[in-house]
CSV table of C-alpha atoms in Angstrom, one decimal:
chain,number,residue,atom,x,y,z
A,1,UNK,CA,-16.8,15.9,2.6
A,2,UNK,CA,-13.7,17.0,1.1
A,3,UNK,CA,-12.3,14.9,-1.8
A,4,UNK,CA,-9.4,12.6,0.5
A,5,UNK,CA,-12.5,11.9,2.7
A,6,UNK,CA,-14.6,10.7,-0.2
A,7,UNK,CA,-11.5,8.3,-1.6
A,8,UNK,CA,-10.7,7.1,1.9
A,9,UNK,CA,-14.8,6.3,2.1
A,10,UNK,CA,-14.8,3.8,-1.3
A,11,UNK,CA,-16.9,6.8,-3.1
A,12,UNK,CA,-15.8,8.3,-6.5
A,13,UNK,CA,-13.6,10.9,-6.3
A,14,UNK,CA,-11.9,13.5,-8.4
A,15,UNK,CA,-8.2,13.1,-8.5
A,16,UNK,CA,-8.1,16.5,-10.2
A,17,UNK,CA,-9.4,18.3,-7.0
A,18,UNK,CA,-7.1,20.6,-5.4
A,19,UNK,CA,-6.9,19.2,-1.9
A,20,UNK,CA,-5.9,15.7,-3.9
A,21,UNK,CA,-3.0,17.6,-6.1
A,22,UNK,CA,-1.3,18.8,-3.1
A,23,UNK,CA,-1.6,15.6,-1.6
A,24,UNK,CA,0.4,14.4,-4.6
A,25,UNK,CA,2.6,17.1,-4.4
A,26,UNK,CA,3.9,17.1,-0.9
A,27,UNK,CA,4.5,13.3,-1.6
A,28,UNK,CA,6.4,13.5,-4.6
A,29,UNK,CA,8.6,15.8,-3.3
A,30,UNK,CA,9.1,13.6,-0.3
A,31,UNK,CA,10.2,10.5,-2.4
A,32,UNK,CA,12.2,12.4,-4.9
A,33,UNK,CA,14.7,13.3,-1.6
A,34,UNK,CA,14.1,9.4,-0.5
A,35,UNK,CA,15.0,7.7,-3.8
A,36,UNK,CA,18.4,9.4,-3.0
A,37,UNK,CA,19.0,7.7,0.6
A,38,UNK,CA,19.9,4.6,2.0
A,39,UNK,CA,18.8,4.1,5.5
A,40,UNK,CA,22.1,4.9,6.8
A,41,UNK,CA,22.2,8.5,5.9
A,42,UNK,CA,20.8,11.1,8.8
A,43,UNK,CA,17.6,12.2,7.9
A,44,UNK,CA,16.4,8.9,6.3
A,45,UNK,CA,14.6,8.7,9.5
A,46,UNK,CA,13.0,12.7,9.1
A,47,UNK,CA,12.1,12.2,5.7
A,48,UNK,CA,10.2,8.6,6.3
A,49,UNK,CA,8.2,9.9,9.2
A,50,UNK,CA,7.1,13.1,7.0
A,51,UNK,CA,6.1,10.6,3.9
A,52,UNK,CA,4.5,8.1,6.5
A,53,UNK,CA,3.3,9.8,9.2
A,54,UNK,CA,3.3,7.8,12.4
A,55,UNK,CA,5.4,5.1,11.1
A,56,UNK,CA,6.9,3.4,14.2
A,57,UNK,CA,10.5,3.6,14.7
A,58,UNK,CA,10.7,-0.4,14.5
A,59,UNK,CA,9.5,-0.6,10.8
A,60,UNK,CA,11.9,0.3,7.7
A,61,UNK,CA,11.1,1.0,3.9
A,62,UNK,CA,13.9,0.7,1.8
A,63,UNK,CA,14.6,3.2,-1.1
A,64,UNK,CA,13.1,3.2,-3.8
A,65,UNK,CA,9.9,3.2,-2.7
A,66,UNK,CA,6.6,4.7,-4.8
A,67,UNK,CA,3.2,5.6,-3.3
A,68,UNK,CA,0.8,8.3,-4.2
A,69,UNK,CA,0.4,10.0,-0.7
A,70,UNK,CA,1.7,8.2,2.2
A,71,UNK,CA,-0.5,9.7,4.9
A,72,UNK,CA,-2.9,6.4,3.7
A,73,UNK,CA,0.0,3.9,4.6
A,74,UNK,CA,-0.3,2.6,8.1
A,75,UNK,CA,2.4,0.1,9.3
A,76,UNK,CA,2.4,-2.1,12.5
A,77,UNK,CA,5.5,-1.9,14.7
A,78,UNK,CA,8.7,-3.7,12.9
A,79,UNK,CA,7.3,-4.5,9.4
A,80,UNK,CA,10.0,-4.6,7.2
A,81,UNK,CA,9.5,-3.5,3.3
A,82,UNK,CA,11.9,-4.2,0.7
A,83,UNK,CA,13.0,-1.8,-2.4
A,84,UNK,CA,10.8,-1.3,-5.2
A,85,UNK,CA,8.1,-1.3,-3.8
A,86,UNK,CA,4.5,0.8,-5.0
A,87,UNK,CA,1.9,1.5,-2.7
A,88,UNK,CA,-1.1,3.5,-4.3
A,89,UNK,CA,-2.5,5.0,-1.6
A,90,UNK,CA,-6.2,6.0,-1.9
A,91,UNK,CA,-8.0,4.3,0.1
A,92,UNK,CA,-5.5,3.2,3.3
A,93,UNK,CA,-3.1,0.2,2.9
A,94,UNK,CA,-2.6,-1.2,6.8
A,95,UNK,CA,0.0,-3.6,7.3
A,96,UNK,CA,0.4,-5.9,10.7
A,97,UNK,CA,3.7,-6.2,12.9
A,98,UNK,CA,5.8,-8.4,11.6
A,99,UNK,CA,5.2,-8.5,8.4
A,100,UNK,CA,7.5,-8.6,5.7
A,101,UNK,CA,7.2,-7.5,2.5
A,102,UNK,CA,9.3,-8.7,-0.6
A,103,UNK,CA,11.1,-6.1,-3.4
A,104,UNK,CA,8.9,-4.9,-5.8
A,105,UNK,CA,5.4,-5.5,-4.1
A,106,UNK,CA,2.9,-3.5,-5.6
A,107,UNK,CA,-0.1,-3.0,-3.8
A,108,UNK,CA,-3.0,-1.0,-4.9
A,109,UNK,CA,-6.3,0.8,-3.9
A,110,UNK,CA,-7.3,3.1,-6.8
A,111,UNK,CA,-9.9,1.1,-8.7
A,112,UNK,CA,-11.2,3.1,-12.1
A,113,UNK,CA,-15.3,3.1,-12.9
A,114,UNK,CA,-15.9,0.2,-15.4
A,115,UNK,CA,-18.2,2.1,-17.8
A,116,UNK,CA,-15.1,3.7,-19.9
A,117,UNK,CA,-17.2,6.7,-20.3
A,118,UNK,CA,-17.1,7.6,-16.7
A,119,UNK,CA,-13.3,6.6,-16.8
A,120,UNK,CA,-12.6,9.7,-19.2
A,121,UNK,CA,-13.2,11.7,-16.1
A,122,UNK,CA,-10.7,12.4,-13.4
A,123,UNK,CA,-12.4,10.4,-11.0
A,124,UNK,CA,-12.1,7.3,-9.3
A,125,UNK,CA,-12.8,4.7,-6.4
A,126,UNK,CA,-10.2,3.5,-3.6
A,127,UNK,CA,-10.5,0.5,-1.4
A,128,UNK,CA,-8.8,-0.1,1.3
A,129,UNK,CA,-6.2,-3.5,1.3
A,130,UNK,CA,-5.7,-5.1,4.8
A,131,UNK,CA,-2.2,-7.0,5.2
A,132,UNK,CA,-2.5,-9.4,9.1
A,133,UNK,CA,0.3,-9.4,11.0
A,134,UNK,CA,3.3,-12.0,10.7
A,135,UNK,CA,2.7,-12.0,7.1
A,136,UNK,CA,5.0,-12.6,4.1
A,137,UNK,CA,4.5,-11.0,0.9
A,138,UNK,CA,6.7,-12.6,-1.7
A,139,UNK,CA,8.5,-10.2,-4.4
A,140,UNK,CA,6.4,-9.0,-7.7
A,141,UNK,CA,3.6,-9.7,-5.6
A,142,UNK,CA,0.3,-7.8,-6.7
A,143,UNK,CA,-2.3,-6.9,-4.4
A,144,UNK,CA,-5.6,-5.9,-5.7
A,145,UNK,CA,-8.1,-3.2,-3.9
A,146,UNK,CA,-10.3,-4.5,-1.4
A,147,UNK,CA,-8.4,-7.2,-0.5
A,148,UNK,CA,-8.0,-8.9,3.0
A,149,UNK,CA,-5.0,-10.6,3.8
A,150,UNK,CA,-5.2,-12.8,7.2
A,151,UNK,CA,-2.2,-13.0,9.8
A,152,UNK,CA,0.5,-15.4,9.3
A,153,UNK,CA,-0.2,-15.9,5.5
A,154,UNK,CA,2.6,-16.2,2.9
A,155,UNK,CA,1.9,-14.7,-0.5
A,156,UNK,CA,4.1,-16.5,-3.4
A,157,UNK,CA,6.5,-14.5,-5.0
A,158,UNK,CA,4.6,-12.8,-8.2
A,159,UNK,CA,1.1,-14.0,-7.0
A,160,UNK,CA,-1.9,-11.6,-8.3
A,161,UNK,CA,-4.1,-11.5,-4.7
A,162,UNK,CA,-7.2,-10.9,-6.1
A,163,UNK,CA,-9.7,-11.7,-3.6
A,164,UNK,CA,-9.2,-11.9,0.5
A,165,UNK,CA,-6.8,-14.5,2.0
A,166,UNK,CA,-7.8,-15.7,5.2
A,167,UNK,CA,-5.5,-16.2,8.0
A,168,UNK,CA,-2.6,-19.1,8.4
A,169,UNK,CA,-2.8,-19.5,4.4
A,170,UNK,CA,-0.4,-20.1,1.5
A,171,UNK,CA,-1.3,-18.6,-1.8
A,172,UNK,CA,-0.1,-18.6,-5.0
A,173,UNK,CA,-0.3,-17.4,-8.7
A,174,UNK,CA,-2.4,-15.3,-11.0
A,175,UNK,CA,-5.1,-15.2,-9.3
A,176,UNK,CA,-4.0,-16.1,-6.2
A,177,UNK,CA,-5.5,-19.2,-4.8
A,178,UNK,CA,-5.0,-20.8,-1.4
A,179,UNK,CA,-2.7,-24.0,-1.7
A,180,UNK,CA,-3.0,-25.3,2.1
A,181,UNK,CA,-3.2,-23.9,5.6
A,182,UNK,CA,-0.2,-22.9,7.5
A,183,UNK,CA,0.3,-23.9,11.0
A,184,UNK,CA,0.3,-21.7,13.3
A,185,UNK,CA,2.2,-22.0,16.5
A,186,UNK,CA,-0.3,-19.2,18.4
């Protein structure tokens, strides 16, 4: 098991390795030609699809826009993410159709061993984050690894999701609690 295998698996891995490094690489690359676009020049399209592969035609990701290797990223059909945004890829982040997601949404995977001895190494966990469909992730929102968000939740603008969210909720703050149920219509 190669190193991307091990941090898509939840086991500690080295970040240092180099299958990981030119994961990096061909990312950074990538976003240093996206930060320069809007999605009305011609190869917005080219460049999104080689960052995100698979990303359906339907769903847009506005410039600027950080992760660490994008192959992890996997969008539903016409998700909509706003500018600003970081998404630390690791583990995979998969977002539902229909969702929307706020500027400046940071969403996270990489999770760093507690013992601060074994965090001198190059090595870490990743977990994977789970966003439903329909959803709404206000902006400055922060979304923790491991975390399940349901369909049709709304995530208050700079809320700290913490812990999973279950479907037709609103939640709010640092941590994130639930403040009702939403209704849903489905």
């Amino acid at each position: 098991m190669n190193e991307i295998e091990k941090m898509r698996s939840g086991l500690l891995a080295d970040f240092n390795a180099p299958e990981v490094q030119d994961s990096f690489r061909h990312c950074k690359k990538l976003l240093a030609k996206f930060r320069t676009m809007s999605t009305y020049d011609d190869d917005y399209r080219t460049v999104l699809e080689d960052l995100i592969p698979g990303i359906p035609e339907t769903s847009v990701i506005m410039p600027p826009f950080h992760c660490d290797h994008g192959h992890g990223i996997r969008l539903g059909e016409h998700v909509f993410v706003n500018a600003g945004c970081t998404f630390l890829d690791g583990a995979y982040i998969t977002i539902g159709d229909y969702t929307l997601i706020a500027p400046n949404v940071q969403i996270y995977t990489p999770h760093h061993p507690i013992d601060y001895r074994e965090r001198r190494a190059s090595k870490e966990y990743s977990y994977p984050v789970t966003i439903g469909k329909d959803c709404w992730i206000g902006g400055g929102a922060i979304i923790l690894p491991g975390v399940t968000i349901g369909d049709r939740c709304i995530i208050g603008a700079g809320s700290v999701v913490t812990k999973d969210v279950p479907s037709d909720s609103l939640a709010v703050g640092n941590p994130a609690i639930v403040k009702r149920r939403l209704d849903s219509k489905e």
